[in-house]
Coordinates of C-alpha atoms in Angstrom, one line a residue:
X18 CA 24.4 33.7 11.0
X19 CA 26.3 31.1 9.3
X20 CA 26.3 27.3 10.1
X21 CA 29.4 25.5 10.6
X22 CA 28.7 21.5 9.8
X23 CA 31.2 18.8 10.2
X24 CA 31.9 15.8 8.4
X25 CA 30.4 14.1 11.3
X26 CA 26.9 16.1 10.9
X27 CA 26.9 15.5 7.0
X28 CA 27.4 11.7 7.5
X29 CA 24.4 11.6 10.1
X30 CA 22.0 13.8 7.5
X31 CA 22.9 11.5 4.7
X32 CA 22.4 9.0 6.7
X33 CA 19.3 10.3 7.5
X34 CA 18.4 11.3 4.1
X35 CA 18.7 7.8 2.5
X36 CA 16.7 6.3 5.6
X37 CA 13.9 9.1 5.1
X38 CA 13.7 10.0 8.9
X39 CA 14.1 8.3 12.7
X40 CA 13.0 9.3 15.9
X41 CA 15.1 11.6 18.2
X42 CA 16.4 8.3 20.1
X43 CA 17.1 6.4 17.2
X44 CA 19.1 9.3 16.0
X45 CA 21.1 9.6 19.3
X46 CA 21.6 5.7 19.3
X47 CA 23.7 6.7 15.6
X48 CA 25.5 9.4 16.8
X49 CA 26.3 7.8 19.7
X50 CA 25.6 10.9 22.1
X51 CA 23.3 11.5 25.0
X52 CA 19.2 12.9 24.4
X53 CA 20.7 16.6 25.4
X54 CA 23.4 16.6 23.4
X55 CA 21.2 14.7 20.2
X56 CA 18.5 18.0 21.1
X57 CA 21.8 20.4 20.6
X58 CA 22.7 18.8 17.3
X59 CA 19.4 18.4 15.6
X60 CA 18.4 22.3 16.7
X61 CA 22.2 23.1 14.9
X62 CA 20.7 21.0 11.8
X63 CA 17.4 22.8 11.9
X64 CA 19.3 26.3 11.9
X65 CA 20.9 25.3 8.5
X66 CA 18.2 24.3 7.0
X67 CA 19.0 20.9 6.6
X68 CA 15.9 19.5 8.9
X69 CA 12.3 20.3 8.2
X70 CA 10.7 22.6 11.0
X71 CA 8.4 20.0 11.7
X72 CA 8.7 17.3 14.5
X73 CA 5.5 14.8 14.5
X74 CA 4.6 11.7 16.6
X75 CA 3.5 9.4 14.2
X76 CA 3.2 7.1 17.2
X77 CA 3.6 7.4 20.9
X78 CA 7.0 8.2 21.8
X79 CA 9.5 10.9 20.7
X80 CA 9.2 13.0 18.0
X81 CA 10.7 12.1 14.8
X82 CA 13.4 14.2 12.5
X83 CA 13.9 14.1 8.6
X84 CA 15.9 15.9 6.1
X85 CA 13.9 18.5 3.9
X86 CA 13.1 17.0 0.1
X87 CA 16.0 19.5 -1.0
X88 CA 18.4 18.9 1.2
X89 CA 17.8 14.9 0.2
X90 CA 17.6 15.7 -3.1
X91 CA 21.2 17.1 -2.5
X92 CA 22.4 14.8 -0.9
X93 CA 21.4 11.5 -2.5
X94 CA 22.1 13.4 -6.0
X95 CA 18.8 12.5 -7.4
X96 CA 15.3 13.6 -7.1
X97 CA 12.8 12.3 -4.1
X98 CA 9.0 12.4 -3.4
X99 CA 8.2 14.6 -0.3
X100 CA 8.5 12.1 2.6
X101 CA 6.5 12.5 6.5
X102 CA 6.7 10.0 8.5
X103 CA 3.1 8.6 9.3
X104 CA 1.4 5.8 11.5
X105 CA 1.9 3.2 9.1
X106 CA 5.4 3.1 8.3
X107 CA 6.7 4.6 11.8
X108 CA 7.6 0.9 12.9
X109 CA 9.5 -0.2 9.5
X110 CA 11.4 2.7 9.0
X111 CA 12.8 2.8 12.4
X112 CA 13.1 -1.1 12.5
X113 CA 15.3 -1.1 9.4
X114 CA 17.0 2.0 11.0
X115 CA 18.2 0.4 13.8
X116 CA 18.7 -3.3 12.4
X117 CA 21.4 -0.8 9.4
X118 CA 23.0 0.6 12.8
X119 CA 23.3 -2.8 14.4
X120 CA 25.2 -4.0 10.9
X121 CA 27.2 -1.1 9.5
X122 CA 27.1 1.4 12.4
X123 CA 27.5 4.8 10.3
X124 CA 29.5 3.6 7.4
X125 CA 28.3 5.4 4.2
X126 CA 29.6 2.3 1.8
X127 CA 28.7 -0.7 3.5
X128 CA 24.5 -0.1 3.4
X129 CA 22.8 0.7 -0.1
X130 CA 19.5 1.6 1.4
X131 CA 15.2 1.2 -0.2
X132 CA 15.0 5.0 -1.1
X133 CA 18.3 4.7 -2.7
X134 CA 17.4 1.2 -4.6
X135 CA 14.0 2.7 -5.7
X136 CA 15.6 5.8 -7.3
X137 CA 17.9 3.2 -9.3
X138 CA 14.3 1.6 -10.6
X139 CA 13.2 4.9 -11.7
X140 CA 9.7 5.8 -12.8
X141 CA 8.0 2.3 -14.5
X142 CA 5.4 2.6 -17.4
X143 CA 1.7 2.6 -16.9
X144 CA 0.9 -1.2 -17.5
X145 CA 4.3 -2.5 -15.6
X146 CA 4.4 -3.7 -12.5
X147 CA 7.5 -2.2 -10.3
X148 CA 10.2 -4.9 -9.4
X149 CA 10.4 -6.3 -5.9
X150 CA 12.8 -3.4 -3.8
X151 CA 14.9 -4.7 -0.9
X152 CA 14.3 -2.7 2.3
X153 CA 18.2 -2.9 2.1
X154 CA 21.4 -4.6 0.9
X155 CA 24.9 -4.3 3.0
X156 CA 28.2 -5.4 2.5
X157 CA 29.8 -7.6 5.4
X158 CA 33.3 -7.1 6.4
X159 CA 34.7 -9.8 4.5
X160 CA 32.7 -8.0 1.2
X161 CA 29.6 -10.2 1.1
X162 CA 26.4 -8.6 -0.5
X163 CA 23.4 -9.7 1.7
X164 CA 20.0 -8.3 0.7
X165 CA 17.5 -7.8 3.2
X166 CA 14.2 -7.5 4.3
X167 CA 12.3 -6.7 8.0
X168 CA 9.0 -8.2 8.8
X169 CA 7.3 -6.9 12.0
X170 CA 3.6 -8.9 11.1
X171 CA 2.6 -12.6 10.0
X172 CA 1.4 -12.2 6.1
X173 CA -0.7 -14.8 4.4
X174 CA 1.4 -17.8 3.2
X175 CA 0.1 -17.3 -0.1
X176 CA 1.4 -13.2 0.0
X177 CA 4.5 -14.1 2.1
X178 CA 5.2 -17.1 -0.7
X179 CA 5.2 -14.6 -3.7
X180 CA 6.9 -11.6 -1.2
X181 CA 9.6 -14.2 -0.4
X182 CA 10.1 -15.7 -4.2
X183 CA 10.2 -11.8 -5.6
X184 CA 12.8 -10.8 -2.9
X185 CA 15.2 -14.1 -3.8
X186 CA 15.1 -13.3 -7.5
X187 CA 15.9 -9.7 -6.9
X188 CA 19.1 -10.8 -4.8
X189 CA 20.2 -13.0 -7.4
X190 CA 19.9 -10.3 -9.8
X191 CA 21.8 -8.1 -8.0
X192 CA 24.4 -11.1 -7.2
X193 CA 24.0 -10.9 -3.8
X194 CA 25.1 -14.2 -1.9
X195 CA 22.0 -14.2 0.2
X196 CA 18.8 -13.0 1.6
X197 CA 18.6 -12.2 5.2
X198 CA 14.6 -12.0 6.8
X199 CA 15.2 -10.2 10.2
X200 CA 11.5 -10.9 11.8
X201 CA 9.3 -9.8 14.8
X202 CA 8.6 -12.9 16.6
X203 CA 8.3 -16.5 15.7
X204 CA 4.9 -15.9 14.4
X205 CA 6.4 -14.1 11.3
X206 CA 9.3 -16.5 11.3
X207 CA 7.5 -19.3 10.7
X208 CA 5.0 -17.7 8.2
X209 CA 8.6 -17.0 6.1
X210 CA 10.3 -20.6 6.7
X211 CA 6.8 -22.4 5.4
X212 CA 6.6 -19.9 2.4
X213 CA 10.6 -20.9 1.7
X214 CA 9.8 -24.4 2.0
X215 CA 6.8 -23.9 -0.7
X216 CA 9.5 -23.0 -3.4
X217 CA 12.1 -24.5 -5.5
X218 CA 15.4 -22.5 -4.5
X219 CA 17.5 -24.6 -6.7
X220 CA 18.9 -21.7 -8.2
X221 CA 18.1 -19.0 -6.0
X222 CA 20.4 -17.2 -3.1
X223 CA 20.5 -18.6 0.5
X224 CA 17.9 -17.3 3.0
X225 CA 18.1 -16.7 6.3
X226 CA 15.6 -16.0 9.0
X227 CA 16.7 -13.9 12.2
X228 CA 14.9 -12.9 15.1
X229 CA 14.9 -8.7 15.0
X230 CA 14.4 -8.2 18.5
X231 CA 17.3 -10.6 19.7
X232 CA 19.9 -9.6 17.1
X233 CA 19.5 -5.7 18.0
X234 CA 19.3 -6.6 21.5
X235 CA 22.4 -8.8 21.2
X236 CA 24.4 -6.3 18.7
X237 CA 23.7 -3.7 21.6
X238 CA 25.0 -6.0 24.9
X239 CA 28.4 -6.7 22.5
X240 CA 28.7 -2.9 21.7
X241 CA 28.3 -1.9 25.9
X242 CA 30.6 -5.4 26.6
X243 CA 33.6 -3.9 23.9
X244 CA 33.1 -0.2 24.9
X245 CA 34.3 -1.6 28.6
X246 CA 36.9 -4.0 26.7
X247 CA 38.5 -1.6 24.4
X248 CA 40.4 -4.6 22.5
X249 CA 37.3 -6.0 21.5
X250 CA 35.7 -5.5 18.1
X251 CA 32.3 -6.5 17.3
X252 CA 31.6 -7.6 13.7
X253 CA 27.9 -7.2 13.1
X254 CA 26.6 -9.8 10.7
X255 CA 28.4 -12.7 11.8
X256 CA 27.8 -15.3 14.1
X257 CA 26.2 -13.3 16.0
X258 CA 22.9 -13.3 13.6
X259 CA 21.1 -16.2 15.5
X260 CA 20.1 -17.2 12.4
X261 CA 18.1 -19.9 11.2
X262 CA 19.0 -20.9 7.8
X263 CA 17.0 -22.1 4.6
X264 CA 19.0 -23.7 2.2
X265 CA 19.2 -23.8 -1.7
X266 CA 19.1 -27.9 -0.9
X267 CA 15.8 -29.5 -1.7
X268 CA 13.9 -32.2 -1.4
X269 CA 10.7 -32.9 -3.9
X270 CA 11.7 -29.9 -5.3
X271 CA 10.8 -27.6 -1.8
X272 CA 13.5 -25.5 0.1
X273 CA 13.9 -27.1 3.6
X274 CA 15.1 -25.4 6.8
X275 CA 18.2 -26.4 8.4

């Protein structure tokens, strides 16, 4: 029995693909349909081979979906490393799902995701340490190229200093106008803003620090609010960030927040 997929369905597994799995809500929330519907497509997706068979908790809650290594391979055009989700990563990778949602819905050009920046690194020597790899960059609608990075936990200054420097000189690099921290809390924001203010950002991208929780929380009231109010249009990565910025500006040769 043949498979009939739609451009729709091939967006979703691509999507999918470059953000190695999500749970069965989180994949709803992109398609934008209800949990029978999402059980209806994913069993369609499984049928063609595109899914692996398997559907793990990693955590409590529902279970979670992810491409097959060949249909990734296919679909990102480059090889991958076998991927399940697992205990550890379960929050990240659905964070940085949601927060890509919340910023470029399912728009294929405007997110460059990690797997897809660590297959541009490649393989590094024995002896080499790998470069710093964004846990995303996106384009804004105006064309902006923000890198980013999600932190659910409070690191060590000393660990979220080097993290922080590392992920700044990798944005430059890439000649991206900024750095965006989206963070779990103010306990982790204010681990990031005191490691920022520790360095000399002179020459280094703008960084800002955003709550998670209240940006995706916000991004989703706006999406309900111009769903009711068809003229409406909500611009994700705008004002709307509730950011807190740190600034190239320094004083004694330290970043300070603004």
């Amino acid at each position: 029995m043949s498979i009939r997929l739609s451009p729709r369905d091939m967006v979703g597994l691509t999507i999918l693909a470059e953000m190695y799995g999500a749970p069965m809500d989180v994949v709803g929330e992109m398609l934008g349909v209800s949990s029978s519907r999402t059980y209806r497509i994913v069993s369609k997706w499984a049928a063609a081979g595109m899914i692996s068979d398997r559907r793990p908790r990693p955590v409590l809650g529902p279970s979670w979906i992810f491409p097959t290594k060949s249909t990734a391979e296919a679909l990102l055009g480059r090889p991958v490393r076998y991927w399940v989700p697992t205990p550890k990563m379960a929050a990240h990778t659905k964070a940085v799902f949601q927060l890509r949602l919340a910023l470029t819905g399912m728009d294929l050009d405007r997110w460059i995701s990690e797997r897809v920046l660590r297959g541009e690194v490649g393989m590094v020597q024995a002896g080499q340490s790998r470069p710093h790899i964004h846990d995303g960059r996106y384009y804004t609608t105006a064309g902006d190229l923000w890198a980013v990075e999600v932190e659910l936990t409070a690191k060590s200054i000393a660990v979220a200093r080097s993290s922080v420097f590392q992920a700044l000189r990798v944005a430059k690099a890439a000649e991206c106008v900024g750095l965006r921290y989206y963070c779990r809390g103010e306990a982790v924001k204010t681990v990031i803003r005191t490691a920022a203010s520790g360095l000399n950002a002179d020459d280094l991208p703008q960084l800002r620090l955003v709550d998670l929780d209240e940006f995706l929380a916000s991004q989703k009231a706006e999406s309900s609010s111009s769903d009711l109010r068809p003229g409406l249009r909500v611009i994700a990565g705008g004002a709307a960030d509730h950011n807190t910025q740190v600034t190239a500006r320094t004083e004694n040769g330290k970043a300070v927040s603004q």
